[in-house]
Each structure stands twice: as structure tokens, then as C-alpha cells.
Tab-separated table of C-alpha atoms in Angstrom:
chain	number	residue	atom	x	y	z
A	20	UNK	CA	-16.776	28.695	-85.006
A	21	UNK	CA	-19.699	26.890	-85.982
A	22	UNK	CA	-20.507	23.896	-84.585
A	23	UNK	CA	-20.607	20.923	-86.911
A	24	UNK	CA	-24.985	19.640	-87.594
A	25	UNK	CA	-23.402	16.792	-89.262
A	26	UNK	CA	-20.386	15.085	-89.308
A	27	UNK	CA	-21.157	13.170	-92.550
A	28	UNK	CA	-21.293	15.511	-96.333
A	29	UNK	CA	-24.623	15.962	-97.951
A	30	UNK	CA	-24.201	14.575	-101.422
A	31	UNK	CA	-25.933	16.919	-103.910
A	32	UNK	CA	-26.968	15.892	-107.364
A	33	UNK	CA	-27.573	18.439	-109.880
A	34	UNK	CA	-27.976	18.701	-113.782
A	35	UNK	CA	-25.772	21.776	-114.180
A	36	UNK	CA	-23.492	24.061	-110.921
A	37	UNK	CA	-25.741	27.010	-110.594
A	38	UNK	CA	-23.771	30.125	-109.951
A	39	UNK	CA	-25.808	30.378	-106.966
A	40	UNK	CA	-24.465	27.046	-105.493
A	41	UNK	CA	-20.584	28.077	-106.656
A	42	UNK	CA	-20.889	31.239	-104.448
A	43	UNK	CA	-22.236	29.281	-101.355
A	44	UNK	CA	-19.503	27.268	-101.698
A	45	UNK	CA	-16.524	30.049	-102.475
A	46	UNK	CA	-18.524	32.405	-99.457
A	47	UNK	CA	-18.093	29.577	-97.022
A	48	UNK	CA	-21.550	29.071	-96.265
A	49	UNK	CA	-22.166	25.587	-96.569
A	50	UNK	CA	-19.141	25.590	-93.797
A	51	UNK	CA	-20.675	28.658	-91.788
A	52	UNK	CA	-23.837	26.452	-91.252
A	53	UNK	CA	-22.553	23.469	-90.153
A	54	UNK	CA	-22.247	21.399	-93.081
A	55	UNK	CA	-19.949	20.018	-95.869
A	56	UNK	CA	-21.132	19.744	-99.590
A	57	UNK	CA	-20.180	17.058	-102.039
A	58	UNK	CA	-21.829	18.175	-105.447
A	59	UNK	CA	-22.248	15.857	-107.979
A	60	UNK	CA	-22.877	16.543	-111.597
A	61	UNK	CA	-26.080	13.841	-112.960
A	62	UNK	CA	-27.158	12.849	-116.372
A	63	UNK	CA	-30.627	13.037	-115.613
A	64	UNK	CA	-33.416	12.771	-113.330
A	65	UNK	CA	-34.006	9.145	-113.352
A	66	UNK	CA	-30.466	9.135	-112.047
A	67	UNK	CA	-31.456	11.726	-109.504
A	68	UNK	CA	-34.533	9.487	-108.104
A	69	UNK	CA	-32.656	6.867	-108.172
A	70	UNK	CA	-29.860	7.982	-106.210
A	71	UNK	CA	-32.195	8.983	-103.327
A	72	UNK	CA	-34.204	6.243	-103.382
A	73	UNK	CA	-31.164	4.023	-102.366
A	74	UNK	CA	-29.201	6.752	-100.706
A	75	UNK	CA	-26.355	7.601	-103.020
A	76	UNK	CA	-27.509	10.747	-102.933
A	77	UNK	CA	-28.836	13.587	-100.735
A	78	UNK	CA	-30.939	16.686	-102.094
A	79	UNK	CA	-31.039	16.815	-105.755
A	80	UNK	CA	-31.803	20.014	-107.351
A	81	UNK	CA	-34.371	19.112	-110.407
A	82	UNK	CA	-37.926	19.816	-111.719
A	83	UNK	CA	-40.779	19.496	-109.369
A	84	UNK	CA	-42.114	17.245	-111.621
A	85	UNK	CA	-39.490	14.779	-111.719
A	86	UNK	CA	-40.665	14.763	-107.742
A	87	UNK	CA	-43.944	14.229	-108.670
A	88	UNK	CA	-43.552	11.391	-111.102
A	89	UNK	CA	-41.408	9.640	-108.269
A	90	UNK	CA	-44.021	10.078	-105.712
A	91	UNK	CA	-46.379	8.566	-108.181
A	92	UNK	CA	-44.907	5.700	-110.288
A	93	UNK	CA	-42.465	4.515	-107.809
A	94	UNK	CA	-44.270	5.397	-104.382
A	95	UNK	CA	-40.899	7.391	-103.622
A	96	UNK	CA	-41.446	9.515	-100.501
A	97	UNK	CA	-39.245	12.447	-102.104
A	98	UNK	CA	-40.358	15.822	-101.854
A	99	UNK	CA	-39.477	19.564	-102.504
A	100	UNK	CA	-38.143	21.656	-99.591
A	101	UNK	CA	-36.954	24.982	-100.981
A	102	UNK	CA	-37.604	27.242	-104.065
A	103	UNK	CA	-34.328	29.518	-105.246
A	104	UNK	CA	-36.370	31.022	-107.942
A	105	UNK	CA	-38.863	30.819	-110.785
A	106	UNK	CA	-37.969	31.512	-114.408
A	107	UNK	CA	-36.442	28.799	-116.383
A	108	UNK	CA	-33.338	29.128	-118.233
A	109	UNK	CA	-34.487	26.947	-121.307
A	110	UNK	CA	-35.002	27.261	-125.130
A	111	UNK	CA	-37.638	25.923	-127.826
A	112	UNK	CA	-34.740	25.440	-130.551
A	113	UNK	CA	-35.676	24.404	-134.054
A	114	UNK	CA	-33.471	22.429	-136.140
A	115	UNK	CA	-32.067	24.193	-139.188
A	116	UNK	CA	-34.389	25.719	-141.465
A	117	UNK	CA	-37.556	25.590	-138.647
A	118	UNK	CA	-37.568	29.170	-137.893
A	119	UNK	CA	-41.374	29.631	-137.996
A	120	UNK	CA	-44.051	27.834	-136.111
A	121	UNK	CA	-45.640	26.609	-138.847
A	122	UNK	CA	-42.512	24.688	-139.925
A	123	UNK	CA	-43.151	23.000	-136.494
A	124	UNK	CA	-46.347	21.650	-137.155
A	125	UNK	CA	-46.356	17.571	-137.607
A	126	UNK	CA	-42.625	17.836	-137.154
A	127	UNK	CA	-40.952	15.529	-134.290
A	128	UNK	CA	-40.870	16.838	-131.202
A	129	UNK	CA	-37.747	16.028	-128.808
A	130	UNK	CA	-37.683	15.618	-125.279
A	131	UNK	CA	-36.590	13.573	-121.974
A	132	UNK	CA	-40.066	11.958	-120.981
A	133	UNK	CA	-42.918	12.591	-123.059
A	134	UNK	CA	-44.871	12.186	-119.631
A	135	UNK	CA	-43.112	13.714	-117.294
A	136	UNK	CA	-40.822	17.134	-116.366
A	137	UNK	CA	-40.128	19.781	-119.195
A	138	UNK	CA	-42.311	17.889	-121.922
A	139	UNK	CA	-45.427	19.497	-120.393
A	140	UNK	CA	-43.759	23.124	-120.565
A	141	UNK	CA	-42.960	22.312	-123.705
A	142	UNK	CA	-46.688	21.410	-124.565
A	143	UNK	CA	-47.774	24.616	-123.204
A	144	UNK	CA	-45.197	26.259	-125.205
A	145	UNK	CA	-46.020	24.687	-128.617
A	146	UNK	CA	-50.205	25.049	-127.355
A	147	UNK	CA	-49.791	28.834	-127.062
A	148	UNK	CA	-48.057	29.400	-130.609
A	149	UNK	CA	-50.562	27.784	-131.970
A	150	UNK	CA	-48.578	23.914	-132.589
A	151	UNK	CA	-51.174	20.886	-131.799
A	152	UNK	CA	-49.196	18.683	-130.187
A	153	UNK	CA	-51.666	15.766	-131.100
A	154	UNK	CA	-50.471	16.485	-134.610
A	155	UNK	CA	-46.444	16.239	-133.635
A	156	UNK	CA	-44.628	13.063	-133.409
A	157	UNK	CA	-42.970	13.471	-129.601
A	158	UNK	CA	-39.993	11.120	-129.264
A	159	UNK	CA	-37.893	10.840	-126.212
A	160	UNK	CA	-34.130	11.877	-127.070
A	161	UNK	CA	-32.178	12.044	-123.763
A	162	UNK	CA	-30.373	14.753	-122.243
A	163	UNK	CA	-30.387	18.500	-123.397
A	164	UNK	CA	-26.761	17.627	-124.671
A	165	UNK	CA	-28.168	14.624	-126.833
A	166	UNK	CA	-30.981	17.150	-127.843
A	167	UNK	CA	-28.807	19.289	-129.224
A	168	UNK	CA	-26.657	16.337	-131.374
A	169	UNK	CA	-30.521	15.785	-132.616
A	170	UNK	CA	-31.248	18.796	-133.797
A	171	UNK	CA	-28.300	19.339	-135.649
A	172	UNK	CA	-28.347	15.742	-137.266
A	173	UNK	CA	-31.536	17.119	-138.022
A	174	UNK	CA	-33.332	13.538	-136.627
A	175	UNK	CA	-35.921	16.239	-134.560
A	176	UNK	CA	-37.663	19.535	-135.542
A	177	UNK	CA	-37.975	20.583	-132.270
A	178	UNK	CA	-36.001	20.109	-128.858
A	179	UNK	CA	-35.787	21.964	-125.236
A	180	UNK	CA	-32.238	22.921	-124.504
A	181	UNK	CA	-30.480	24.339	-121.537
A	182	UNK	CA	-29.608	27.998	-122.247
A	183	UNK	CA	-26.246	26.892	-121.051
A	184	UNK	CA	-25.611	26.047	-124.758
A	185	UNK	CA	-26.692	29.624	-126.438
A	186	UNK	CA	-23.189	29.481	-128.104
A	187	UNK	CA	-23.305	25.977	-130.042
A	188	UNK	CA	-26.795	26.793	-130.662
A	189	UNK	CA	-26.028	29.616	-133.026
A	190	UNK	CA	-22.711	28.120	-133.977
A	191	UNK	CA	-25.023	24.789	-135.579
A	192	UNK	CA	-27.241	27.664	-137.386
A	193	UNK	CA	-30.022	26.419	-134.950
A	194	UNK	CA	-32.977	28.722	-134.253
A	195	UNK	CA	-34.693	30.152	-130.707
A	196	UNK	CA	-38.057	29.870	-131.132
A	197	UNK	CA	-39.379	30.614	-127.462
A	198	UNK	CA	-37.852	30.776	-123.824
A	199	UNK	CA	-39.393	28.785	-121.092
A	200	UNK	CA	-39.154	31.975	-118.864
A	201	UNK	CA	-41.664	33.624	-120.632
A	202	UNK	CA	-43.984	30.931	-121.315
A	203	UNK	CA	-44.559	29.674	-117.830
A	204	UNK	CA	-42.624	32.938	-115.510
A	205	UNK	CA	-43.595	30.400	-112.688
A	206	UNK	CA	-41.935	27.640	-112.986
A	207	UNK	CA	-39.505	26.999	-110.398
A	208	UNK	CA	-35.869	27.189	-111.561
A	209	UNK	CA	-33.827	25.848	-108.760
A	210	UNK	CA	-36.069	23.772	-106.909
A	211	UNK	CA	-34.157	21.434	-104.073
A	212	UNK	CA	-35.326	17.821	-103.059
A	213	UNK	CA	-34.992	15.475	-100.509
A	214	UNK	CA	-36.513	11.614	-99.460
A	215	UNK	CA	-38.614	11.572	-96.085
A	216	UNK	CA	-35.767	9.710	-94.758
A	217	UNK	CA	-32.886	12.156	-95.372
A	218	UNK	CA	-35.416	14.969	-93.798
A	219	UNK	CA	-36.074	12.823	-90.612
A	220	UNK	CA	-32.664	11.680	-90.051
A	221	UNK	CA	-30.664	14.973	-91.026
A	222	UNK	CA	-33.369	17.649	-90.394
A	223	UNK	CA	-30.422	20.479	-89.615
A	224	UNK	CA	-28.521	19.462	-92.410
A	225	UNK	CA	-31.710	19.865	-94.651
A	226	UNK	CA	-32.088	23.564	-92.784
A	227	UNK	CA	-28.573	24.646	-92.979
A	228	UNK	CA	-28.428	23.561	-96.915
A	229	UNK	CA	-31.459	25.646	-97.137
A	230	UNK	CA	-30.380	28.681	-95.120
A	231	UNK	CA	-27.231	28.942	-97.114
A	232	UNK	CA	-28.329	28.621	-100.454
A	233	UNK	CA	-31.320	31.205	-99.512
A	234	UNK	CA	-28.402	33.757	-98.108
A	235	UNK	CA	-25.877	32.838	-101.105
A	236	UNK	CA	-29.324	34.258	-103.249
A	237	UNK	CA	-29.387	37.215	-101.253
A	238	UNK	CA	-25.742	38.166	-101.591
A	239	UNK	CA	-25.825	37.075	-105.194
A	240	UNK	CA	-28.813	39.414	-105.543
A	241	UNK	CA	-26.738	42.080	-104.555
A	242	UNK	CA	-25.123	44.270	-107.739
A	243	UNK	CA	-22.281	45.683	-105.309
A	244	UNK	CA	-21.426	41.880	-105.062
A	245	UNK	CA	-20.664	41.158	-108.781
A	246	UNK	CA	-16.837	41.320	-109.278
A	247	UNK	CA	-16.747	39.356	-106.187
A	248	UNK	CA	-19.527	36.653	-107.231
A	249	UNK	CA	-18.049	36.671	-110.975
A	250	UNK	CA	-14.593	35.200	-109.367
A	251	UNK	CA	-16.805	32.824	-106.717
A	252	UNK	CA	-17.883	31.112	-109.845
A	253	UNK	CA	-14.747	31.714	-111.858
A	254	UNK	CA	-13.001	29.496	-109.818
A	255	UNK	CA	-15.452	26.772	-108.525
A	256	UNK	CA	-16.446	26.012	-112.426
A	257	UNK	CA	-12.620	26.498	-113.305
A	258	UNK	CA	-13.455	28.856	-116.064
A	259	UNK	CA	-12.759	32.291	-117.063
A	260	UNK	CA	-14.235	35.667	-115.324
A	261	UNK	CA	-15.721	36.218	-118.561
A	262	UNK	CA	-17.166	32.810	-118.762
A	263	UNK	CA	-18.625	33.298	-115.609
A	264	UNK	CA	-20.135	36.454	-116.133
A	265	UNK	CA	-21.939	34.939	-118.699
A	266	UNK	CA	-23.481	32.167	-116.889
A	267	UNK	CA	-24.305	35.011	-113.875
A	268	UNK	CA	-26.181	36.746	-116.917
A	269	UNK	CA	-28.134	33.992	-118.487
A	270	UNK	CA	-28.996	32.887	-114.996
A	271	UNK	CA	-30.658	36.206	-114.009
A	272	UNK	CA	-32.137	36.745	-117.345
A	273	UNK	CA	-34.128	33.751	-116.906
A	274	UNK	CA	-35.300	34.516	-113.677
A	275	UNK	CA	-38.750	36.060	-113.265
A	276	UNK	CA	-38.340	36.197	-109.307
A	277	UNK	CA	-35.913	34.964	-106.450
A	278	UNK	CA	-36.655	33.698	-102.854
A	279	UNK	CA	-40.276	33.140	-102.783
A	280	UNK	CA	-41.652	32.440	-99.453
A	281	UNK	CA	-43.132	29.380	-98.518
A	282	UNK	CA	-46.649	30.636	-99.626
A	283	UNK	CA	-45.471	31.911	-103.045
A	284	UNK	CA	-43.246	28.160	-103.077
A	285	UNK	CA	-46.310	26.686	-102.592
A	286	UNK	CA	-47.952	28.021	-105.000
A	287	UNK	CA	-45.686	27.850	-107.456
A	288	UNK	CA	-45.436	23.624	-107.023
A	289	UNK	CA	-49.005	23.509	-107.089
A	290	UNK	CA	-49.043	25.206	-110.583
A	291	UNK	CA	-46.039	22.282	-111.621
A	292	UNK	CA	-49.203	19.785	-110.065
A	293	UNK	CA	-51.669	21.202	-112.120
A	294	UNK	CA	-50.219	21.250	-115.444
A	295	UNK	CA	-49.048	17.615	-114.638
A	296	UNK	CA	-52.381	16.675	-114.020
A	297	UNK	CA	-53.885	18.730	-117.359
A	298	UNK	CA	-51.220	16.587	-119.372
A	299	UNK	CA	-51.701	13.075	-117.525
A	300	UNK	CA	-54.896	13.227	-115.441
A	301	UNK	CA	-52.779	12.258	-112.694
A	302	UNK	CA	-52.761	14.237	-109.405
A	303	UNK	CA	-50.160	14.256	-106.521
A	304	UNK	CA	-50.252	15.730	-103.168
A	305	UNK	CA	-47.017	16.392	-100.819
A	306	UNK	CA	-44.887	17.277	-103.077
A	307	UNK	CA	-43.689	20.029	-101.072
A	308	UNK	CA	-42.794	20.923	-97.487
A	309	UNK	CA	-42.419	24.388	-96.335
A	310	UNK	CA	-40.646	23.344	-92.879
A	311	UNK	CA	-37.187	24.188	-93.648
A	312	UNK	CA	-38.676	27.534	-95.902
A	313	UNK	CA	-40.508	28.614	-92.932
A	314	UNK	CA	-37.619	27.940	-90.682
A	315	UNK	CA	-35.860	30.725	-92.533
A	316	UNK	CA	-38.392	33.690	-91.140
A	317	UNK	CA	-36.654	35.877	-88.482
């Protein structure tokens, strides 16, 4: 039996349960390393900074960026300590009747922070079909949820939505103009965080989060694994197997890699820097730690 790294749970704050997270849980992982997992469900990333800034919360899983903005407008000492995957599982949606890209053109453009996260993939996105941005109205409308009520009201031409939400997209007669995945294959998609004081208090917690959502990858990676990872996430979301195939689908579609190592990490985060700083002309440094990453080699 494992012996206990921590006798207190590591709250996790996350935008959406990745099926990767539901099978660490349902394999046992989190409890073969030592550790016990509260996850919590978060309306947004100023509610994941927040929440380690004053403690409430552990590791968040959310864009680097959101790290980076931390670092920089609030002097948080929050960084990024492991990289699932690149490839994110997003959508360019148009409101009905934008189907084209010229429809998008001087249209308003939705999105959390016009400076920060996703609204600079979504720049790149619009820049490379040929949409000035300079010419777009960008407004900031919430969550990907409140994104999706705009679009449909028709109160934005354009919004980035989780692919979570493929359904009620083409239920509302919405239109897919671009996936994130291909715009920027990258970008990482499950990228965990932490504060400086979380690491340097609960250093094996940090590692034995890490290890198991790097080993829950590796089984999840595995195709002789699917029945068994379809009912993992069955009954952690408390959905259907069918439901949960789907989300194991969309999920891997998305990706464009899994389990970088800390180089490739690296790498990828310094990419997230640099389009941050094309955007803002701000730069950041130690945004990410490859400690617990490297930790992992045999």
C-alpha cells in the first residue's frame, strides 16, 4: 500500500473534467500515488488565479496564458508544471448566417479577455483567413457557455467555443468556421498550474499529481483500453457510455500530440509567450518549471 505524500486533498480547479482526469480517478491513481483529489468545476480563469492566489485552490488546469497574465498584472508567482497535450479542442463559430469569412469582417468579435488567453489564438485564427482584427469590434462576453447564448441572440458575429458544445452548436444553426487545433497544433491543451507556494510546501503532491495524470495519458493512449476508459468516464461524469465515447473522441481529435517531454513542454509555453508578447508587447519569463516533468524520466 502506498504510503500517504499528503494527508491533506489537492483541490483542483478546472474549466471542464477531461476524460483524462476521470480515468485517473476511476484507475485509482491519484490513490496509488499517495494523494487524494478534490476537483472542482470553475467559471473561469480569473476564478482560477484567484483561488491560488489565496489558497482555495491547488493546481488549476487552464491556458498558459492565463499563467502568464497572473505573473504579470498581479505579480502572482503561479507557474506551469506539466503539459498533457497540445491541440485545442475549440471552435471559431459564426452566428447564423456568417458562414464565410468575409461575413466576418467588421463584425463583433466575442471573447473572455481581449488581452489575455484564447483571444490571441483567436487573432491568429481570424489573421490567417484573411479577417483584420483592427477592423472587428472585439467585446468581452464571458464564458464559452455565455458565448454561445451570444451567438445565437445574434449580439456577436464571432465567438470561441468549447467543442464540448458541437451538439447545441448545430442544433442553434450556428456555423464552424475553424478549429483551434489546426490553427495553432501547439498549443497546449491540458496544461496544469500551481503557485510557488503550493510547489515548495507540497513538492510530492505536485509530483504524484503529475505522475498520475502522465500514466492515466498513457493508459488512455492505449486502444486495447477503450471499453474500459469509456466506463472510467461514464461513471465519474455520470453520463452515458455513449456520451462518454463522445467526449473520448472529441478529446483525441483535437489533440495534435500527447506527453511532451519537458523540452517539447518548454517549447511549447514559450510559443504561448511569444504570441502573448506579438499581441501585447509584454514578455514573461518562468512561466514554466520542468521539475516535476523531468522527475517523470526513468
Amino acid at each position: 500500500m502506498t504510503t500517504p505524500v499528503s494527508n491533506r486533498p489537492l483541490r483542483v480547479g478546472v474549466f471542464t473534467t477531461s476524460s483524462v482526469l476521470a480515468a485517473a480517478e476511476g484507475l485509482g491513481l491519484f490513490a496509488q500515488n499517495g494523494i487524494e483529489v478534490d476537483v472542482e468545476e470553475v467559471k473561469g480563469s480569473g476564478q482560477q488565479m484567484k483561488g491560488l492566489r489565496e489558497g482555495t485552490l491547488h493546481v488549476v488546469h487552464t491556458s498558459p496564458d492565463n499563467v502568464m497574465k497572473a505573473r504579470l498584472d498581479d505579480g502572482d508567482d503561479v507557474f506551469v508544471f506539466f503539459v498533457q497535450d497540445t491541440g485545442l479542442p475549440q471552435l471559431l463559430v459564426g452566428r447564423a448566417g456568417v458562414d464565410t469569412w468575409g461575413k466576418v469582417q467588421g463584425g463583433r468579435i466575442g471573447v473572455d479577455d481581449p488581452k489575455s488567453g484564447f483571444a490571441f489564438v483567436v487573432y491568429e485564427m481570424l489573421k490567417g483567413n484573411g479577417v483584420s482584427v483592427e477592423g472587428c469590434d472585439v467585446v468581452s462576453v464571458g464564458t464559452s457557455r455565455q458565448r454561445l447564448d451570444a451567438l445565437i441572440a445574434g449580439d456577436i458575429e464571432v465567438g470561441l467555443l468549447s467543442a464540448a458544445m458541437s451538439a447545441r452548436i448545430s442544433e442553434a444553426g450556428l456555423t464552424v468556421l475553424a478549429g483551434a487545433a489546426d490553427a495553432v497544433p501547439w498549443y497546449p491543451g491540458v496544461a496544469a498550474a500551481t503557485s510557488r507556494a503550493v510547489a515548495d510546501s507540497r513538492p510530492d503532491d505536485i509530483g504524484a499529481y503529475t505522475r498520475s495524470l502522465h500514466d492515466a495519458m498513457k493508459w488512455a493512449s492505449d486502444s486495447a483500453n477503450t471499453e474500459v476508459f469509456r466506463a472510467h468516464v461514464a461513471d465519474y461524469l455520470d453520463i452515458t457510455s455513449d456520451e462518454a465515447a463522445r467526449i473520448i473522441d472529441r478529446e483525441a481529435r483535437a489533440r495534435t500530440s500527447t506527453l511532451p517531454d519537458a523540452v517539447a513542454s518548454a517549447e511549447a509555453v514559450a510559443k504561448v509567450a511569444d504570441m502573448r508578447a506579438a499581441h501585447t508587447g509584454q514578455t514573461v519569463e518562468g512561466a514554466f518549471d520542468a521539475r516535476w516533468v523531468l522527475a517523470l524520466a526513468p
